[in-house]
mmCIF file of C-alpha atoms and ligand atoms in Angstrom:
data_model
loop_
_atom_site.group_PDB
_atom_site.id
_atom_site.type_symbol
_atom_site.label_atom_id
_atom_site.label_comp_id
_atom_site.label_asym_id
_atom_site.label_seq_id
_atom_site.Cartn_x
_atom_site.Cartn_y
_atom_site.Cartn_z
ATOM 1 C CA UNK S 1 0.000 0.000 0.000
ATOM 2 C CA UNK S 2 1.210 3.517 -0.734
ATOM 3 C CA UNK S 3 1.120 6.229 1.914
ATOM 4 C CA UNK S 4 1.271 9.872 0.832
ATOM 5 C CA UNK S 5 1.395 13.054 2.925
ATOM 6 C CA UNK S 6 -0.031 16.323 1.624
ATOM 7 C CA UNK S 7 0.610 19.767 3.051
ATOM 8 C CA UNK S 8 -2.246 22.050 2.029
ATOM 9 C CA UNK S 9 -0.258 25.169 1.297
ATOM 10 C CA UNK S 10 -3.287 27.225 0.255
ATOM 11 C CA UNK S 11 -6.948 26.299 0.005
ATOM 12 C CA UNK S 12 -6.324 25.206 -3.579
ATOM 13 C CA UNK S 13 -2.698 24.060 -3.667
ATOM 14 C CA UNK S 14 -0.718 21.342 -1.958
ATOM 15 C CA UNK S 15 2.601 19.473 -1.969
ATOM 16 C CA UNK S 16 2.480 15.669 -1.731
ATOM 17 C CA UNK S 17 5.305 13.316 -0.774
ATOM 18 C CA UNK S 18 5.304 9.534 -0.634
ATOM 19 C CA UNK S 19 6.025 8.292 2.895
ATOM 20 C CA UNK S 20 8.181 5.248 3.629
ATOM 21 C CA UNK S 21 7.443 5.251 7.332
ATOM 22 C CA UNK S 22 5.709 7.387 9.889
ATOM 23 C CA UNK S 23 8.246 7.731 12.715
ATOM 24 C CA UNK S 24 6.324 9.891 15.181
ATOM 25 C CA UNK S 25 2.871 11.436 15.350
ATOM 26 C CA UNK S 26 1.752 13.293 18.459
ATOM 27 C CA UNK S 27 -0.326 16.162 19.718
ATOM 28 C CA UNK S 28 1.835 18.362 21.960
ATOM 29 C CA UNK S 29 0.378 21.051 24.250
ATOM 30 C CA UNK S 30 1.176 23.550 21.462
ATOM 31 C CA UNK S 31 0.719 21.842 18.107
ATOM 32 C CA UNK S 32 0.387 18.668 16.088
ATOM 33 C CA UNK S 33 3.829 17.157 15.466
ATOM 34 C CA UNK S 34 4.918 14.490 12.981
ATOM 35 C CA UNK S 35 8.223 13.090 11.756
ATOM 36 C CA UNK S 36 7.810 11.206 8.486
ATOM 37 C CA UNK S 37 10.422 9.361 6.475
ATOM 38 C CA UNK S 38 9.819 10.297 2.828
ATOM 39 C CA UNK S 39 11.234 8.635 -0.278
ATOM 40 C CA UNK S 40 12.098 11.890 -2.018
ATOM 41 C CA UNK S 41 13.488 14.138 0.711
ATOM 42 C CA UNK S 42 14.369 11.882 3.643
ATOM 43 C CA UNK S 43 13.094 12.536 7.139
ATOM 44 C CA UNK S 44 10.714 15.446 7.452
ATOM 45 C CA UNK S 45 9.445 17.461 10.437
ATOM 46 C CA UNK S 46 5.817 18.579 10.154
ATOM 47 C CA UNK S 47 4.092 20.970 12.599
ATOM 48 C CA UNK S 48 0.331 21.592 12.353
ATOM 49 C CA UNK S 49 0.432 20.064 8.876
ATOM 50 C CA UNK S 50 3.159 22.436 7.620
ATOM 51 C CA UNK S 51 6.535 21.064 6.474
ATOM 52 C CA UNK S 52 9.227 22.637 8.664
ATOM 53 C CA UNK S 53 12.298 20.934 7.323
ATOM 54 C CA UNK S 54 13.462 17.868 5.404
ATOM 55 C CA UNK S 55 16.854 16.191 5.487
ATOM 56 C CA UNK S 56 17.372 16.831 1.768
ATOM 57 C CA UNK S 57 16.732 20.582 1.570
ATOM 58 C CA UNK S 58 17.130 21.862 5.144
ATOM 59 C CA UNK S 59 20.586 23.256 4.376
ATOM 60 C CA UNK S 60 19.209 25.955 2.074
ATOM 61 C CA UNK S 61 16.918 27.502 4.672
ATOM 62 C CA UNK S 62 19.236 27.021 7.655
ATOM 63 C CA UNK S 63 22.289 28.438 5.901
ATOM 64 C CA UNK S 64 20.380 31.410 4.530
ATOM 65 C CA UNK S 65 18.564 32.362 7.729
ATOM 66 C CA UNK S 66 21.886 32.161 9.619
ATOM 67 C CA UNK S 67 24.892 33.237 7.580
ATOM 68 C CA UNK S 68 23.319 36.370 6.132
ATOM 69 C CA UNK S 69 22.733 38.086 9.510
ATOM 70 C CA UNK S 70 25.874 36.524 11.048
ATOM 71 C CA UNK S 71 28.167 38.027 8.382
ATOM 72 C CA UNK S 72 26.348 41.381 8.371
ATOM 73 C CA UNK S 73 27.243 41.757 12.065
ATOM 74 C CA UNK S 74 31.005 42.536 12.340
ATOM 75 C CA UNK S 75 31.673 40.148 15.255
ATOM 76 C CA UNK S 76 28.693 38.160 16.541
ATOM 77 C CA UNK S 77 29.425 36.666 19.950
ATOM 78 C CA UNK S 78 26.039 36.392 21.645
ATOM 79 C CA UNK S 79 23.174 35.041 19.519
ATOM 80 C CA UNK S 80 19.499 34.242 20.148
ATOM 81 C CA UNK S 81 17.353 31.844 18.128
ATOM 82 C CA UNK S 82 13.610 31.901 18.689
ATOM 83 C CA UNK S 83 11.923 28.668 17.589
ATOM 84 C CA UNK S 84 14.251 26.424 15.620
ATOM 85 C CA UNK S 85 13.945 23.545 18.099
ATOM 86 C CA UNK S 86 15.243 21.109 15.458
ATOM 87 C CA UNK S 87 18.747 22.598 15.870
ATOM 88 C CA UNK S 88 19.484 23.328 12.183
ATOM 89 C CA UNK S 89 19.950 27.067 12.664
ATOM 90 C CA UNK S 90 22.099 26.532 15.776
ATOM 91 C CA UNK S 91 24.304 24.124 13.800
ATOM 92 C CA UNK S 92 25.007 26.891 11.278
ATOM 93 C CA UNK S 93 25.587 29.565 13.956
ATOM 94 C CA UNK S 94 28.285 27.377 15.542
ATOM 95 C CA UNK S 95 30.348 27.637 12.343
ATOM 96 C CA UNK S 96 31.207 31.260 13.235
ATOM 97 C CA UNK S 97 34.549 31.410 15.037
ATOM 98 C CA UNK S 98 33.830 34.473 17.224
ATOM 99 C CA UNK S 99 30.657 32.967 18.664
ATOM 100 C CA UNK S 100 30.680 32.639 22.452
ATOM 101 C CA UNK S 101 27.122 31.637 23.302
ATOM 102 C CA UNK S 102 23.922 30.816 21.490
ATOM 103 C CA UNK S 103 20.615 30.621 23.316
ATOM 104 C CA UNK S 104 17.798 28.670 21.672
ATOM 105 C CA UNK S 105 14.396 29.651 23.017
ATOM 106 C CA UNK S 106 11.831 27.100 21.897
ATOM 107 C CA UNK S 107 8.312 27.025 23.283
ATOM 108 C CA UNK S 108 7.663 23.323 22.622
ATOM 109 C CA UNK S 109 10.074 20.827 24.203
ATOM 110 C CA UNK S 110 8.478 18.022 22.147
ATOM 111 C CA UNK S 111 10.008 19.534 18.996
ATOM 112 C CA UNK S 112 13.483 19.382 20.556
ATOM 113 C CA UNK S 113 12.869 15.814 21.746
ATOM 114 C CA UNK S 114 11.632 14.704 18.298
ATOM 115 C CA UNK S 115 14.658 16.261 16.590
ATOM 116 C CA UNK S 116 17.069 14.715 19.094
ATOM 117 C CA UNK S 117 15.573 11.322 18.345
ATOM 118 C CA UNK S 118 14.987 11.458 14.587
ATOM 119 C CA UNK S 119 17.014 14.342 13.116
ATOM 120 C CA UNK S 120 20.496 13.949 14.619
ATOM 121 C CA UNK S 121 22.276 15.788 11.777
ATOM 122 C CA UNK S 122 20.425 18.919 12.899
ATOM 123 C CA UNK S 123 19.983 18.364 16.639
ATOM 124 C CA UNK S 124 23.543 17.220 17.410
ATOM 125 C CA UNK S 125 24.487 20.891 17.434
ATOM 126 C CA UNK S 126 22.407 21.333 20.589
ATOM 127 C CA UNK S 127 24.984 19.333 22.577
ATOM 128 C CA UNK S 128 27.781 21.815 21.870
ATOM 129 C CA UNK S 129 28.994 23.533 25.089
ATOM 130 C CA UNK S 130 28.327 26.989 23.577
ATOM 131 C CA UNK S 131 24.616 26.176 23.263
ATOM 132 C CA UNK S 132 21.923 26.777 25.863
ATOM 133 C CA UNK S 133 18.420 25.437 25.224
ATOM 134 C CA UNK S 134 15.635 27.250 27.053
ATOM 135 C CA UNK S 135 12.077 25.965 26.870
ATOM 136 C CA UNK S 136 9.927 29.054 27.192
ATOM 137 C CA UNK S 137 7.917 31.625 25.259
ATOM 138 C CA UNK S 138 10.224 33.513 22.868
ATOM 139 C CA UNK S 139 8.231 36.745 22.941
ATOM 140 C CA UNK S 140 8.328 36.873 26.735
ATOM 141 C CA UNK S 141 12.032 36.085 26.820
ATOM 142 C CA UNK S 142 12.850 38.911 24.416
ATOM 143 C CA UNK S 143 10.772 41.368 26.454
ATOM 144 C CA UNK S 144 12.921 40.629 29.525
ATOM 145 C CA UNK S 145 16.261 41.313 27.757
ATOM 146 C CA UNK S 146 17.989 44.685 27.028
ATOM 147 C CA UNK S 147 21.048 45.201 24.824
ATOM 148 C CA UNK S 148 22.208 41.593 25.098
ATOM 149 C CA UNK S 149 22.227 39.928 21.686
ATOM 150 C CA UNK S 150 24.387 40.715 18.641
ATOM 151 C CA UNK S 151 22.102 38.697 16.364
ATOM 152 C CA UNK S 152 18.507 37.531 16.849
ATOM 153 C CA UNK S 153 17.092 34.930 14.436
ATOM 154 C CA UNK S 154 13.387 34.103 14.416
ATOM 155 C CA UNK S 155 13.202 30.565 13.030
ATOM 156 C CA UNK S 156 9.525 30.059 13.764
ATOM 157 C CA UNK S 157 6.554 28.337 12.217
ATOM 158 C CA UNK S 158 4.245 30.453 10.056
ATOM 159 C CA UNK S 159 1.996 33.021 11.794
ATOM 160 C CA UNK S 160 -0.713 30.571 12.847
ATOM 161 C CA UNK S 161 -0.943 28.977 16.302
ATOM 162 C CA UNK S 162 1.943 29.541 18.730
ATOM 163 C CA UNK S 163 3.912 31.831 16.362
ATOM 164 C CA UNK S 164 1.276 34.547 15.777
ATOM 165 C CA UNK S 165 2.810 36.914 18.333
ATOM 166 C CA UNK S 166 6.238 36.616 16.670
ATOM 167 C CA UNK S 167 4.905 38.607 13.701
ATOM 168 C CA UNK S 168 3.585 41.624 15.647
ATOM 169 C CA UNK S 169 4.836 45.169 16.224
ATOM 170 C CA UNK S 170 5.375 44.890 20.011
ATOM 171 C CA UNK S 171 7.503 41.775 19.531
ATOM 172 C CA UNK S 172 9.739 43.480 16.933
ATOM 173 C CA UNK S 173 10.063 46.493 19.265
ATOM 174 C CA UNK S 174 11.255 44.173 22.045
ATOM 175 C CA UNK S 175 13.686 42.473 19.629
ATOM 176 C CA UNK S 176 15.152 45.879 18.769
ATOM 177 C CA UNK S 177 15.693 46.622 22.467
ATOM 178 C CA UNK S 178 17.185 43.189 23.185
ATOM 179 C CA UNK S 179 19.899 43.763 20.543
ATOM 180 C CA UNK S 180 23.308 45.390 21.082
ATOM 181 C CA UNK S 181 24.339 48.646 19.336
ATOM 182 C CA UNK S 182 25.270 46.975 16.032
ATOM 183 C CA UNK S 183 22.549 44.344 16.356
ATOM 184 C CA UNK S 184 21.106 42.421 13.400
ATOM 185 C CA UNK S 185 17.719 40.737 13.289
ATOM 186 C CA UNK S 186 16.203 38.305 10.812
ATOM 187 C CA UNK S 187 12.872 36.522 10.590
ATOM 188 C CA UNK S 188 11.457 34.047 8.125
ATOM 189 C CA UNK S 189 8.574 35.753 6.304
ATOM 190 C CA UNK S 190 6.931 33.118 4.076
ATOM 191 C CA UNK S 191 6.578 33.094 0.291
ATOM 192 C CA UNK S 192 6.995 36.131 -1.985
ATOM 193 C CA UNK S 193 4.476 34.575 -4.377
ATOM 194 C CA UNK S 194 1.793 33.557 -1.900
ATOM 195 C CA UNK S 195 2.247 35.868 1.097
ATOM 196 C CA UNK S 196 3.341 39.252 -0.234
ATOM 197 C CA UNK S 197 0.953 41.131 2.033
ATOM 198 C CA UNK S 198 2.549 39.537 5.111
ATOM 199 C CA UNK S 199 6.056 40.396 3.895
ATOM 200 C CA UNK S 200 4.969 43.994 3.270
ATOM 201 C CA UNK S 201 3.549 44.250 6.784
ATOM 202 C CA UNK S 202 6.621 42.729 8.448
ATOM 203 C CA UNK S 203 8.943 44.910 6.390
ATOM 204 C CA UNK S 204 6.909 48.017 7.246
ATOM 205 C CA UNK S 205 7.239 47.360 10.984
ATOM 206 C CA UNK S 206 10.944 46.426 10.794
ATOM 207 C CA UNK S 207 11.576 49.619 8.751
ATOM 208 C CA UNK S 208 9.942 51.762 11.408
ATOM 209 C CA UNK S 209 12.374 50.373 14.004
ATOM 210 C CA UNK S 210 15.677 49.754 12.186
ATOM 211 C CA UNK S 211 17.556 52.217 9.928
ATOM 212 C CA UNK S 212 18.275 49.347 7.528
ATOM 213 C CA UNK S 213 15.543 46.837 6.669
ATOM 214 C CA UNK S 214 15.481 44.642 3.578
ATOM 215 C CA UNK S 215 13.877 41.414 2.372
ATOM 216 C CA UNK S 216 15.882 38.619 0.760
ATOM 217 C CA UNK S 217 14.949 35.252 -0.727
ATOM 218 C CA UNK S 218 16.154 31.673 -1.214
ATOM 219 C CA UNK S 219 14.675 28.762 -3.158
ATOM 220 C CA UNK S 220 13.518 26.050 -0.719
ATOM 221 C CA UNK S 221 11.937 23.157 -2.684
ATOM 222 C CA UNK S 222 9.569 21.899 0.028
ATOM 223 C CA UNK S 223 8.165 25.279 1.159
ATOM 224 C CA UNK S 224 5.016 26.789 -0.408
ATOM 225 C CA UNK S 225 5.765 28.066 -3.957
ATOM 226 C CA UNK S 226 9.412 26.978 -3.644
ATOM 227 C CA UNK S 227 10.624 30.539 -3.073
ATOM 228 C CA UNK S 228 11.010 31.688 0.531
ATOM 229 C CA UNK S 229 11.629 35.112 2.053
ATOM 230 C CA UNK S 230 13.374 36.577 5.063
ATOM 231 C CA UNK S 231 13.242 40.114 6.443
ATOM 232 C CA UNK S 232 16.452 41.521 7.910
ATOM 233 C CA UNK S 233 16.735 44.567 10.164
ATOM 234 C CA UNK S 234 20.106 46.068 11.070
ATOM 235 C CA UNK S 235 20.972 48.917 13.454
ATOM 236 C CA UNK S 236 24.167 50.001 11.650
ATOM 237 C CA UNK S 237 25.563 47.732 8.945
ATOM 238 C CA UNK S 238 24.131 47.423 5.466
ATOM 239 C CA UNK S 239 23.409 43.766 4.559
ATOM 240 C CA UNK S 240 25.084 43.924 1.180
ATOM 241 C CA UNK S 241 28.302 45.428 2.634
ATOM 242 C CA UNK S 242 29.440 42.478 4.719
ATOM 243 C CA UNK S 243 32.689 40.685 5.494
ATOM 244 C CA UNK S 244 33.128 38.627 2.329
ATOM 245 C CA UNK S 245 36.399 37.109 3.550
ATOM 246 C CA UNK S 246 34.682 35.713 6.613
ATOM 247 C CA UNK S 247 31.735 34.540 4.491
ATOM 248 C CA UNK S 248 34.057 32.771 2.055
ATOM 249 C CA UNK S 249 35.638 30.679 4.821
ATOM 250 C CA UNK S 250 32.360 29.151 6.044
ATOM 251 C CA UNK S 251 31.859 25.473 5.222
ATOM 252 C CA UNK S 252 28.485 25.593 3.476
ATOM 253 C CA UNK S 253 26.571 23.925 0.652
ATOM 254 C CA UNK S 254 24.313 26.791 -0.478
ATOM 255 C CA UNK S 255 25.538 30.016 1.092
ATOM 256 C CA UNK S 256 28.487 31.930 -0.389
ATOM 257 C CA UNK S 257 29.349 35.641 -0.640
ATOM 258 C CA UNK S 258 27.867 35.695 -4.157
ATOM 259 C CA UNK S 259 24.682 33.966 -3.040
ATOM 260 C CA UNK S 260 24.450 36.433 -0.119
ATOM 261 C CA UNK S 261 24.600 39.439 -2.466
ATOM 262 C CA UNK S 262 22.267 37.872 -5.014
ATOM 263 C CA UNK S 263 19.666 37.020 -2.378
ATOM 264 C CA UNK S 264 18.871 40.741 -2.004
ATOM 265 C CA UNK S 265 18.202 41.109 -5.737
ATOM 266 C CA UNK S 266 14.451 40.718 -6.204
ATOM 267 C CA UNK S 267 12.497 39.984 -9.383
ATOM 268 C CA UNK S 268 11.019 43.217 -10.809
ATOM 269 C CA UNK S 269 7.421 42.718 -9.761
ATOM 270 C CA UNK S 270 8.234 41.521 -6.229
ATOM 271 C CA UNK S 271 10.660 44.392 -5.780
ATOM 272 C CA UNK S 272 8.139 46.907 -7.086
ATOM 273 C CA UNK S 273 5.597 45.625 -4.617
ATOM 274 C CA UNK S 274 7.867 45.416 -1.580
ATOM 275 C CA UNK S 275 10.253 48.313 -2.170
ATOM 276 C CA UNK S 276 8.245 50.747 -4.333
ATOM 277 C CA UNK S 277 10.350 53.833 -3.595
ATOM 278 C CA UNK S 278 13.833 52.384 -4.102
HETATM 279 N N1 LIG I 1 10.561 27.278 10.037
HETATM 280 C C1 LIG I 1 9.877 27.855 8.908
HETATM 281 C C2 LIG I 1 9.056 26.869 8.159
HETATM 282 C C3 LIG I 1 7.917 27.465 7.447
HETATM 283 C C4 LIG I 1 7.367 26.513 6.446
HETATM 284 N N2 LIG I 1 6.026 26.799 6.097
HETATM 285 C C5 LIG I 1 5.204 25.920 5.502
HETATM 286 N N3 LIG I 1 5.639 24.725 5.157
HETATM 287 N N4 LIG I 1 3.984 26.271 5.277
HETATM 288 C C6 LIG I 1 11.343 26.153 9.812
HETATM 289 C C7 LIG I 1 12.013 25.640 11.023
HETATM 290 C C8 LIG I 1 13.233 24.913 10.637
HETATM 291 N N5 LIG I 1 14.267 25.069 11.586
#
């Protein structure tokens, strides 16, 4: 018998993968969680029916959400990840030689447990001595911190369920205050084809807080529409003037200085919609 999983990406569009084995299915206090072994993309983490990451394409998203802000900051030592309980983003952060401490604030300890059990190539990073895992609400944590973090990365689910508050003005304000003087912030912001209104809203708020705010994209095969976006806010440094020497030395599969620069180049229509005055 064949077993297929479908993520309904919109009311009228889905992505379907053939499943070899269902490794874990559970309802946590926060969300529905599944780890499925797929023929095409390997093991896959699914939260509330939405594909979070697969073994085959996770490197694109994790490298791009991490190395862009980490190389825009001149010397990131203290870093915060909100969400990202699978450990993929932390794994990439640990590649930066100046890093002293990374704190992962994940609301759902079941996500961390599932990743530790079934996604070791991502979660192994969580055992590094520079890593601290805190199971608590990311928005509340950020509100309690002032001038602490060089880089803050929001590696959350989409704005439904537990992540809704991570896409709101008061949260971004608190992020700004939790950052150091040259602080850099990045959040995932869904698909430029399917969710342009959301990106515009996020960008508008980040612009009102940070002198530099820009969207960038990367092609992630298993995410809705295949093209994904991120919004970056920076207190001082421009994201396209970064330390290319440092970027070149990183051991990566997708990210490179060229890819970093190119990621900020948007197709005409998307650019016109998101950055009409530039
Ligand atoms: N967080 C962003 C995943 C969003 C995917 N959305 C969807 N499939 N509808 C990923 C967490 C990986 N560390």
